[in-house]
């Protein structure tokens, strides 16, 4: 199903649900299934709740579209980033040999992985499209370790509901639920188009979440936290972007 017809289908479904039984009932169903997103503003933040709930119920096993190698964009657009600080520059000067990704929170074996370790983990490759909410897209080949491998390795506890991921840029952090965290296309990406991931595109390590908009693919990731509650993070809406008014769930 194309994105547009899928959206139509969801909207029709929601209109039926809302019309037949009222938004309150639809919201109750969503809550029953654990499908209230953290930025819903409680049970009656119906817009965000219904988008998230509908997508989760209908598409939780779906894959982001993969493209062929000859569709890779020749001049991918690296979005502008705020200046990278001294700590980043120091790490960069040493070819990121000391870059680490710390994994803490609800894990049996919290860990801190060096870039060399991350590069030695099983690698998955995908050719997918990244799209910014501002309207541009590009297609690239990304390679990296599936986030599910990291979660397995640290012994994620059964009641983990979200993975919070942070960047060396303090204003950049996001979270995803377990449907996306365990999804085979969600990668801790360290390669792009056959090379090490370039700094403008988030190198040395970025989280690639191809089933959501570009802002969920945070660059310069150095910290993952496993949690079942997003309230203690930022303003409690699950990400810097959600705190700023964007949707926490940005499924495409
Ligand atoms: N650390 C960090 N991650 C970030 C951003 C950023 O400014 N800093 N921009 C986000 C936004 S808004 C988008 S659309 C994508 C852009 O990815 P690109 O530069 O590969 O095009 O990265 C996301 N990840
Ligand atoms: Mo963006």
PDB file of C-alpha atoms and ligand atoms in Angstrom:
ATOM      1  CA  UNK A   1       0.000   0.000   0.000  1.00  0.00           C
ATOM      2  CA  UNK A   2       1.399   3.396  -0.866  1.00  0.00           C
ATOM      3  CA  UNK A   3       1.861   5.931   1.873  1.00  0.00           C
ATOM      4  CA  UNK A   4      -1.044   7.967   0.617  1.00  0.00           C
ATOM      5  CA  UNK A   5      -3.508   5.130   0.360  1.00  0.00           C
ATOM      6  CA  UNK A   6      -2.300   3.851   3.731  1.00  0.00           C
ATOM      7  CA  UNK A   7      -2.924   7.242   5.246  1.00  0.00           C
ATOM      8  CA  UNK A   8      -6.377   7.352   3.653  1.00  0.00           C
ATOM      9  CA  UNK A   9      -7.096   3.933   5.041  1.00  0.00           C
ATOM     10  CA  UNK A  10      -6.035   4.950   8.536  1.00  0.00           C
ATOM     11  CA  UNK A  11      -7.979   8.176   8.417  1.00  0.00           C
ATOM     12  CA  UNK A  12     -11.075   6.329   7.208  1.00  0.00           C
ATOM     13  CA  UNK A  13     -10.634   3.744   9.940  1.00  0.00           C
ATOM     14  CA  UNK A  14     -10.262   6.404  12.562  1.00  0.00           C
ATOM     15  CA  UNK A  15     -13.226   8.334  11.269  1.00  0.00           C
ATOM     16  CA  UNK A  16     -15.291   5.169  11.586  1.00  0.00           C
ATOM     17  CA  UNK A  17     -13.952   4.509  15.087  1.00  0.00           C
ATOM     18  CA  UNK A  18     -14.481   8.081  16.172  1.00  0.00           C
ATOM     19  CA  UNK A  19     -17.873   8.392  14.487  1.00  0.00           C
ATOM     20  CA  UNK A  20     -19.280   5.084  15.646  1.00  0.00           C
ATOM     21  CA  UNK A  21     -18.151   5.069  19.201  1.00  0.00           C
ATOM     22  CA  UNK A  22     -16.643   8.412  19.961  1.00  0.00           C
ATOM     23  CA  UNK A  23     -13.070   9.517  20.360  1.00  0.00           C
ATOM     24  CA  UNK A  24     -13.136   8.609  24.054  1.00  0.00           C
ATOM     25  CA  UNK A  25     -13.736   4.967  23.217  1.00  0.00           C
ATOM     26  CA  UNK A  26     -11.001   4.940  20.588  1.00  0.00           C
ATOM     27  CA  UNK A  27      -8.663   6.490  23.131  1.00  0.00           C
ATOM     28  CA  UNK A  28      -9.638   3.836  25.672  1.00  0.00           C
ATOM     29  CA  UNK A  29      -8.807   1.106  23.194  1.00  0.00           C
ATOM     30  CA  UNK A  30      -5.475   2.774  22.571  1.00  0.00           C
ATOM     31  CA  UNK A  31      -4.751   2.949  26.286  1.00  0.00           C
ATOM     32  CA  UNK A  32      -5.716  -0.679  26.768  1.00  0.00           C
ATOM     33  CA  UNK A  33      -3.103  -1.659  24.181  1.00  0.00           C
ATOM     34  CA  UNK A  34      -0.396   0.535  25.695  1.00  0.00           C
ATOM     35  CA  UNK A  35      -0.638   2.852  22.713  1.00  0.00           C
ATOM     36  CA  UNK A  36      -0.745   6.287  24.323  1.00  0.00           C
ATOM     37  CA  UNK A  37       2.308   8.228  23.154  1.00  0.00           C
ATOM     38  CA  UNK A  38       4.159  10.313  25.748  1.00  0.00           C
ATOM     39  CA  UNK A  39       3.214  13.610  24.122  1.00  0.00           C
ATOM     40  CA  UNK A  40      -0.513  12.933  24.027  1.00  0.00           C
ATOM     41  CA  UNK A  41      -1.260  15.226  26.964  1.00  0.00           C
ATOM     42  CA  UNK A  42      -3.083  12.420  28.757  1.00  0.00           C
ATOM     43  CA  UNK A  43      -5.817  10.191  27.480  1.00  0.00           C
ATOM     44  CA  UNK A  44      -7.549  12.965  25.591  1.00  0.00           C
ATOM     45  CA  UNK A  45      -4.740  14.134  23.376  1.00  0.00           C
ATOM     46  CA  UNK A  46      -6.677  12.363  20.639  1.00  0.00           C
ATOM     47  CA  UNK A  47      -4.757  13.509  17.566  1.00  0.00           C
ATOM     48  CA  UNK A  48      -1.378  12.142  18.561  1.00  0.00           C
ATOM     49  CA  UNK A  49      -2.887   9.119  20.263  1.00  0.00           C
ATOM     50  CA  UNK A  50      -4.930   8.020  17.278  1.00  0.00           C
ATOM     51  CA  UNK A  51      -2.136   8.456  14.754  1.00  0.00           C
ATOM     52  CA  UNK A  52       0.248   6.456  16.890  1.00  0.00           C
ATOM     53  CA  UNK A  53      -2.279   3.811  17.861  1.00  0.00           C
ATOM     54  CA  UNK A  54      -3.544   3.317  14.321  1.00  0.00           C
ATOM     55  CA  UNK A  55      -0.055   3.018  12.885  1.00  0.00           C
ATOM     56  CA  UNK A  56       1.079   0.662  15.615  1.00  0.00           C
ATOM     57  CA  UNK A  57      -1.907  -1.646  15.220  1.00  0.00           C
ATOM     58  CA  UNK A  58      -1.745  -1.650  11.423  1.00  0.00           C
ATOM     59  CA  UNK A  59       1.926  -1.399  10.607  1.00  0.00           C
ATOM     60  CA  UNK A  60       4.001  -2.684  13.508  1.00  0.00           C
ATOM     61  CA  UNK A  61       5.568  -5.413  11.385  1.00  0.00           C
ATOM     62  CA  UNK A  62       6.001  -3.355   8.233  1.00  0.00           C
ATOM     63  CA  UNK A  63       9.339  -2.474   6.684  1.00  0.00           C
ATOM     64  CA  UNK A  64      10.573   0.855   5.412  1.00  0.00           C
ATOM     65  CA  UNK A  65      10.911   0.727   1.643  1.00  0.00           C
ATOM     66  CA  UNK A  66      14.343  -0.371   0.430  1.00  0.00           C
ATOM     67  CA  UNK A  67      15.750   1.019  -2.800  1.00  0.00           C
ATOM     68  CA  UNK A  68      18.259  -0.389  -5.254  1.00  0.00           C
ATOM     69  CA  UNK A  69      21.838   0.807  -5.277  1.00  0.00           C
ATOM     70  CA  UNK A  70      21.402   2.799  -8.474  1.00  0.00           C
ATOM     71  CA  UNK A  71      18.781   4.925  -6.737  1.00  0.00           C
ATOM     72  CA  UNK A  72      21.267   6.240  -4.151  1.00  0.00           C
ATOM     73  CA  UNK A  73      21.244  10.055  -4.253  1.00  0.00           C
ATOM     74  CA  UNK A  74      24.340  11.551  -5.830  1.00  0.00           C
ATOM     75  CA  UNK A  75      24.396  14.679  -3.698  1.00  0.00           C
ATOM     76  CA  UNK A  76      22.760  13.848  -0.379  1.00  0.00           C
ATOM     77  CA  UNK A  77      21.874  16.902   1.646  1.00  0.00           C
ATOM     78  CA  UNK A  78      23.403  17.083   5.103  1.00  0.00           C
ATOM     79  CA  UNK A  79      21.190  19.234   7.263  1.00  0.00           C
ATOM     80  CA  UNK A  80      22.964  22.000   9.091  1.00  0.00           C
ATOM     81  CA  UNK A  81      23.961  21.197  12.666  1.00  0.00           C
ATOM     82  CA  UNK A  82      24.808  23.487  15.547  1.00  0.00           C
ATOM     83  CA  UNK A  83      28.565  23.912  16.021  1.00  0.00           C
ATOM     84  CA  UNK A  84      30.149  20.777  17.419  1.00  0.00           C
ATOM     85  CA  UNK A  85      31.878  21.505  20.710  1.00  0.00           C
ATOM     86  CA  UNK A  86      35.436  21.055  21.990  1.00  0.00           C
ATOM     87  CA  UNK A  87      34.766  17.558  23.304  1.00  0.00           C
ATOM     88  CA  UNK A  88      33.644  16.457  19.840  1.00  0.00           C
ATOM     89  CA  UNK A  89      36.653  18.092  18.191  1.00  0.00           C
ATOM     90  CA  UNK A  90      39.028  16.377  20.594  1.00  0.00           C
ATOM     91  CA  UNK A  91      37.457  12.991  19.819  1.00  0.00           C
ATOM     92  CA  UNK A  92      37.475  13.742  16.099  1.00  0.00           C
ATOM     93  CA  UNK A  93      41.182  14.687  16.178  1.00  0.00           C
ATOM     94  CA  UNK A  94      41.884  11.180  17.506  1.00  0.00           C
ATOM     95  CA  UNK A  95      39.793   9.568  14.722  1.00  0.00           C
ATOM     96  CA  UNK A  96      37.080   8.869  17.296  1.00  0.00           C
ATOM     97  CA  UNK A  97      39.194   6.123  18.889  1.00  0.00           C
ATOM     98  CA  UNK A  98      37.788   7.195  22.261  1.00  0.00           C
ATOM     99  CA  UNK A  99      34.178   7.582  21.134  1.00  0.00           C
ATOM    100  CA  UNK A 100      31.931   5.467  23.322  1.00  0.00           C
ATOM    101  CA  UNK A 101      28.268   4.599  23.356  1.00  0.00           C
ATOM    102  CA  UNK A 102      27.109   4.074  26.926  1.00  0.00           C
ATOM    103  CA  UNK A 103      24.058   1.893  27.507  1.00  0.00           C
ATOM    104  CA  UNK A 104      22.359   2.184  30.883  1.00  0.00           C
ATOM    105  CA  UNK A 105      18.959   2.032  32.540  1.00  0.00           C
ATOM    106  CA  UNK A 106      16.919  -1.159  32.643  1.00  0.00           C
ATOM    107  CA  UNK A 107      19.613  -3.584  31.538  1.00  0.00           C
ATOM    108  CA  UNK A 108      21.022  -6.670  33.233  1.00  0.00           C
ATOM    109  CA  UNK A 109      24.499  -5.817  31.902  1.00  0.00           C
ATOM    110  CA  UNK A 110      24.861  -2.054  31.343  1.00  0.00           C
ATOM    111  CA  UNK A 111      27.846  -1.366  29.130  1.00  0.00           C
ATOM    112  CA  UNK A 112      29.940   1.213  27.384  1.00  0.00           C
ATOM    113  CA  UNK A 113      31.028   0.232  23.872  1.00  0.00           C
ATOM    114  CA  UNK A 114      33.962   1.725  22.018  1.00  0.00           C
ATOM    115  CA  UNK A 115      33.616   2.615  18.353  1.00  0.00           C
ATOM    116  CA  UNK A 116      35.920  -0.304  17.527  1.00  0.00           C
ATOM    117  CA  UNK A 117      33.569  -2.673  19.352  1.00  0.00           C
ATOM    118  CA  UNK A 118      30.548  -1.216  17.602  1.00  0.00           C
ATOM    119  CA  UNK A 119      32.251  -1.673  14.249  1.00  0.00           C
ATOM    120  CA  UNK A 120      33.038  -5.298  15.142  1.00  0.00           C
ATOM    121  CA  UNK A 121      29.392  -6.159  15.884  1.00  0.00           C
ATOM    122  CA  UNK A 122      27.169  -7.844  13.268  1.00  0.00           C
ATOM    123  CA  UNK A 123      26.390  -5.356  10.516  1.00  0.00           C
ATOM    124  CA  UNK A 124      23.170  -4.864   8.648  1.00  0.00           C
ATOM    125  CA  UNK A 125      22.940  -2.787   5.456  1.00  0.00           C
ATOM    126  CA  UNK A 126      19.933  -0.943   4.082  1.00  0.00           C
ATOM    127  CA  UNK A 127      19.258   1.481   1.242  1.00  0.00           C
ATOM    128  CA  UNK A 128      16.488   3.707   2.511  1.00  0.00           C
ATOM    129  CA  UNK A 129      15.185   7.234   2.224  1.00  0.00           C
ATOM    130  CA  UNK A 130      15.562   9.870   4.913  1.00  0.00           C
ATOM    131  CA  UNK A 131      13.118  12.731   4.893  1.00  0.00           C
ATOM    132  CA  UNK A 132      13.053  15.982   6.789  1.00  0.00           C
ATOM    133  CA  UNK A 133       9.773  17.467   7.925  1.00  0.00           C
ATOM    134  CA  UNK A 134      10.916  20.558   6.012  1.00  0.00           C
ATOM    135  CA  UNK A 135      10.307  18.711   2.768  1.00  0.00           C
ATOM    136  CA  UNK A 136      13.530  17.291   1.324  1.00  0.00           C
ATOM    137  CA  UNK A 137      14.667  13.689   1.108  1.00  0.00           C
ATOM    138  CA  UNK A 138      17.605  11.623  -0.060  1.00  0.00           C
ATOM    139  CA  UNK A 139      18.362   7.943  -0.499  1.00  0.00           C
ATOM    140  CA  UNK A 140      21.526   6.404   0.916  1.00  0.00           C
ATOM    141  CA  UNK A 141      22.976   3.102   1.938  1.00  0.00           C
ATOM    142  CA  UNK A 142      23.508   2.882   5.676  1.00  0.00           C
ATOM    143  CA  UNK A 143      25.271   0.116   7.547  1.00  0.00           C
ATOM    144  CA  UNK A 144      25.545  -0.513  11.239  1.00  0.00           C
ATOM    145  CA  UNK A 145      24.663  -2.768  14.112  1.00  0.00           C
ATOM    146  CA  UNK A 146      20.950  -3.434  14.642  1.00  0.00           C
ATOM    147  CA  UNK A 147      19.815  -1.750  17.856  1.00  0.00           C
ATOM    148  CA  UNK A 148      18.151  -5.084  18.735  1.00  0.00           C
ATOM    149  CA  UNK A 149      21.634  -6.647  18.933  1.00  0.00           C
ATOM    150  CA  UNK A 150      22.766  -4.005  21.428  1.00  0.00           C
ATOM    151  CA  UNK A 151      19.618  -4.513  23.521  1.00  0.00           C
ATOM    152  CA  UNK A 152      20.202  -8.237  23.543  1.00  0.00           C
ATOM    153  CA  UNK A 153      23.852  -7.814  24.428  1.00  0.00           C
ATOM    154  CA  UNK A 154      23.151  -5.617  27.471  1.00  0.00           C
ATOM    155  CA  UNK A 155      20.275  -7.831  28.594  1.00  0.00           C
ATOM    156  CA  UNK A 156      17.365  -5.409  28.210  1.00  0.00           C
ATOM    157  CA  UNK A 157      14.851  -6.241  30.931  1.00  0.00           C
ATOM    158  CA  UNK A 158      11.416  -7.481  29.825  1.00  0.00           C
ATOM    159  CA  UNK A 159       9.538  -4.413  31.019  1.00  0.00           C
ATOM    160  CA  UNK A 160      11.589  -1.893  29.023  1.00  0.00           C
ATOM    161  CA  UNK A 161       9.191   0.181  26.910  1.00  0.00           C
ATOM    162  CA  UNK A 162      11.420   2.847  25.363  1.00  0.00           C
ATOM    163  CA  UNK A 163      14.982   3.455  24.300  1.00  0.00           C
ATOM    164  CA  UNK A 164      16.125   7.037  24.900  1.00  0.00           C
ATOM    165  CA  UNK A 165      19.077   8.016  22.722  1.00  0.00           C
ATOM    166  CA  UNK A 166      21.279  11.034  23.217  1.00  0.00           C
ATOM    167  CA  UNK A 167      23.831  12.893  21.178  1.00  0.00           C
ATOM    168  CA  UNK A 168      27.025  14.656  22.132  1.00  0.00           C
ATOM    169  CA  UNK A 169      24.939  17.693  21.116  1.00  0.00           C
ATOM    170  CA  UNK A 170      23.025  18.219  24.358  1.00  0.00           C
ATOM    171  CA  UNK A 171      19.942  19.601  22.596  1.00  0.00           C
ATOM    172  CA  UNK A 172      19.523  16.447  20.561  1.00  0.00           C
ATOM    173  CA  UNK A 173      17.880  13.456  22.128  1.00  0.00           C
ATOM    174  CA  UNK A 174      14.939  11.279  21.168  1.00  0.00           C
ATOM    175  CA  UNK A 175      13.224   8.035  22.123  1.00  0.00           C
ATOM    176  CA  UNK A 176      11.454   5.184  20.357  1.00  0.00           C
ATOM    177  CA  UNK A 177       9.231   2.375  21.600  1.00  0.00           C
ATOM    178  CA  UNK A 178      10.205  -1.289  21.468  1.00  0.00           C
ATOM    179  CA  UNK A 179       8.402  -1.902  18.159  1.00  0.00           C
ATOM    180  CA  UNK A 180      10.936   0.439  16.555  1.00  0.00           C
ATOM    181  CA  UNK A 181      13.863  -0.376  18.853  1.00  0.00           C
ATOM    182  CA  UNK A 182      13.645  -4.086  18.018  1.00  0.00           C
ATOM    183  CA  UNK A 183      12.781  -3.480  14.365  1.00  0.00           C
ATOM    184  CA  UNK A 184      15.400  -5.040  12.049  1.00  0.00           C
ATOM    185  CA  UNK A 185      15.887  -1.768  10.126  1.00  0.00           C
ATOM    186  CA  UNK A 186      16.686   0.326  13.217  1.00  0.00           C
ATOM    187  CA  UNK A 187      20.477   0.622  13.242  1.00  0.00           C
ATOM    188  CA  UNK A 188      23.250   2.208  15.172  1.00  0.00           C
ATOM    189  CA  UNK A 189      24.703   3.278  11.838  1.00  0.00           C
ATOM    190  CA  UNK A 190      28.433   3.875  11.389  1.00  0.00           C
ATOM    191  CA  UNK A 191      28.765   3.612   7.596  1.00  0.00           C
ATOM    192  CA  UNK A 192      27.122   5.430   4.701  1.00  0.00           C
ATOM    193  CA  UNK A 193      27.407   4.673   0.975  1.00  0.00           C
ATOM    194  CA  UNK A 194      30.318   2.309   1.599  1.00  0.00           C
ATOM    195  CA  UNK A 195      32.443   4.650   3.731  1.00  0.00           C
ATOM    196  CA  UNK A 196      32.708   5.535   7.383  1.00  0.00           C
ATOM    197  CA  UNK A 197      29.764   7.753   8.282  1.00  0.00           C
ATOM    198  CA  UNK A 198      30.893  11.331   7.511  1.00  0.00           C
ATOM    199  CA  UNK A 199      30.655  13.885  10.309  1.00  0.00           C
ATOM    200  CA  UNK A 200      28.061  16.101   8.558  1.00  0.00           C
ATOM    201  CA  UNK A 201      25.786  13.055   8.374  1.00  0.00           C
ATOM    202  CA  UNK A 202      26.221  12.191  12.052  1.00  0.00           C
ATOM    203  CA  UNK A 203      29.525  10.306  12.195  1.00  0.00           C
ATOM    204  CA  UNK A 204      30.912   8.461  13.902  1.00  0.00           C
ATOM    205  CA  UNK A 205      27.569   6.973  15.007  1.00  0.00           C
ATOM    206  CA  UNK A 206      23.970   7.904  14.373  1.00  0.00           C
ATOM    207  CA  UNK A 207      20.740   6.120  15.121  1.00  0.00           C
ATOM    208  CA  UNK A 208      18.991   5.342  11.861  1.00  0.00           C
ATOM    209  CA  UNK A 209      15.218   4.933  12.285  1.00  0.00           C
ATOM    210  CA  UNK A 210      13.982   4.618   8.699  1.00  0.00           C
ATOM    211  CA  UNK A 211      10.316   4.196   9.597  1.00  0.00           C
ATOM    212  CA  UNK A 212      10.171   7.698  11.065  1.00  0.00           C
ATOM    213  CA  UNK A 213      10.982  11.216   9.908  1.00  0.00           C
ATOM    214  CA  UNK A 214      14.576  12.421   9.786  1.00  0.00           C
ATOM    215  CA  UNK A 215      14.546  14.157  13.132  1.00  0.00           C
ATOM    216  CA  UNK A 216      14.317  10.772  14.863  1.00  0.00           C
ATOM    217  CA  UNK A 217      17.645   9.755  13.223  1.00  0.00           C
ATOM    218  CA  UNK A 218      19.823  11.514  15.799  1.00  0.00           C
ATOM    219  CA  UNK A 219      23.470  12.150  14.917  1.00  0.00           C
ATOM    220  CA  UNK A 220      26.583  11.765  17.131  1.00  0.00           C
ATOM    221  CA  UNK A 221      24.911   9.263  19.447  1.00  0.00           C
ATOM    222  CA  UNK A 222      26.865   8.460  22.599  1.00  0.00           C
ATOM    223  CA  UNK A 223      24.272   7.378  25.149  1.00  0.00           C
ATOM    224  CA  UNK A 224      21.330   4.967  25.201  1.00  0.00           C
ATOM    225  CA  UNK A 225      19.027   4.589  28.202  1.00  0.00           C
ATOM    226  CA  UNK A 226      16.460   1.811  28.548  1.00  0.00           C
ATOM    227  CA  UNK A 227      13.374   2.865  30.450  1.00  0.00           C
ATOM    228  CA  UNK A 228       9.690   2.201  30.953  1.00  0.00           C
ATOM    229  CA  UNK A 229       8.910   5.848  31.741  1.00  0.00           C
ATOM    230  CA  UNK A 230       9.739   8.941  29.704  1.00  0.00           C
ATOM    231  CA  UNK A 231       8.554  11.480  32.280  1.00  0.00           C
ATOM    232  CA  UNK A 232      11.970  12.037  33.876  1.00  0.00           C
ATOM    233  CA  UNK A 233      13.523  13.015  30.519  1.00  0.00           C
ATOM    234  CA  UNK A 234      13.314  16.650  29.478  1.00  0.00           C
ATOM    235  CA  UNK A 235       9.746  17.893  29.679  1.00  0.00           C
ATOM    236  CA  UNK A 236       8.496  14.312  29.659  1.00  0.00           C
ATOM    237  CA  UNK A 237       7.311  14.148  26.060  1.00  0.00           C
ATOM    238  CA  UNK A 238       9.920  11.658  24.901  1.00  0.00           C
ATOM    239  CA  UNK A 239      12.325  13.819  22.933  1.00  0.00           C
ATOM    240  CA  UNK A 240      13.806  17.219  22.318  1.00  0.00           C
ATOM    241  CA  UNK A 241      11.608  17.590  19.240  1.00  0.00           C
ATOM    242  CA  UNK A 242       8.427  16.581  21.065  1.00  0.00           C
ATOM    243  CA  UNK A 243       9.329  18.970  23.885  1.00  0.00           C
ATOM    244  CA  UNK A 244       9.517  21.640  21.175  1.00  0.00           C
ATOM    245  CA  UNK A 245       6.095  20.861  19.710  1.00  0.00           C
ATOM    246  CA  UNK A 246       6.793  18.229  17.056  1.00  0.00           C
ATOM    247  CA  UNK A 247       5.187  14.789  17.207  1.00  0.00           C
ATOM    248  CA  UNK A 248       7.047  12.227  19.307  1.00  0.00           C
ATOM    249  CA  UNK A 249       5.872   9.502  16.949  1.00  0.00           C
ATOM    250  CA  UNK A 250       6.894  10.574  13.448  1.00  0.00           C
ATOM    251  CA  UNK A 251       6.033   7.408  11.504  1.00  0.00           C
ATOM    252  CA  UNK A 252       6.034   7.600   7.720  1.00  0.00           C
TER     253      UNK A 252
HETATM  254  N1  LIG B   1      22.594  15.514  16.647  1.00  0.00           N
HETATM  255  C1  LIG B   1      21.743  15.929  15.684  1.00  0.00           C
HETATM  256  N2  LIG B   1      20.979  15.015  15.059  1.00  0.00           N
HETATM  257  C2  LIG B   1      20.115  15.399  14.081  1.00  0.00           C
HETATM  258  C3  LIG B   1      19.973  16.767  13.738  1.00  0.00           C
HETATM  259  C4  LIG B   1      20.820  17.706  14.399  1.00  0.00           C
HETATM  260  O1  LIG B   1      20.794  18.925  14.132  1.00  0.00           O
HETATM  261  N3  LIG B   1      21.686  17.252  15.358  1.00  0.00           N
HETATM  262  N4  LIG B   1      19.034  17.127  12.770  1.00  0.00           N
HETATM  263  C5  LIG B   1      17.928  16.174  12.565  1.00  0.00           C
HETATM  264  C6  LIG B   1      17.030  16.497  11.461  1.00  0.00           C
HETATM  265  S1  LIG B   1      15.882  17.718  11.721  1.00  0.00           S
HETATM  266  C7  LIG B   1      17.033  15.777  10.302  1.00  0.00           C
HETATM  267  S2  LIG B   1      15.874  16.023   9.094  1.00  0.00           S
HETATM  268  C8  LIG B   1      18.105  14.788  10.025  1.00  0.00           C
HETATM  269  C9  LIG B   1      18.862  15.222   8.791  1.00  0.00           C
HETATM  270  O2  LIG B   1      19.748  14.230   8.397  1.00  0.00           O
HETATM  271  P1  LIG B   1      20.850  14.527   7.288  1.00  0.00           P
HETATM  272  O3  LIG B   1      21.729  15.634   7.761  1.00  0.00           O
HETATM  273  O4  LIG B   1      21.555  13.233   7.078  1.00  0.00           O
HETATM  274  O5  LIG B   1      20.129  14.974   6.055  1.00  0.00           O
HETATM  275  O6  LIG B   1      18.999  14.621  11.102  1.00  0.00           O
HETATM  276  C10 LIG B   1      18.435  14.745  12.399  1.00  0.00           C
HETATM  277  N5  LIG B   1      19.401  14.432  13.432  1.00  0.00           N
HETATM  278 MO1  LIG B   2      14.515  17.684   9.923  1.00  0.00          MO
END
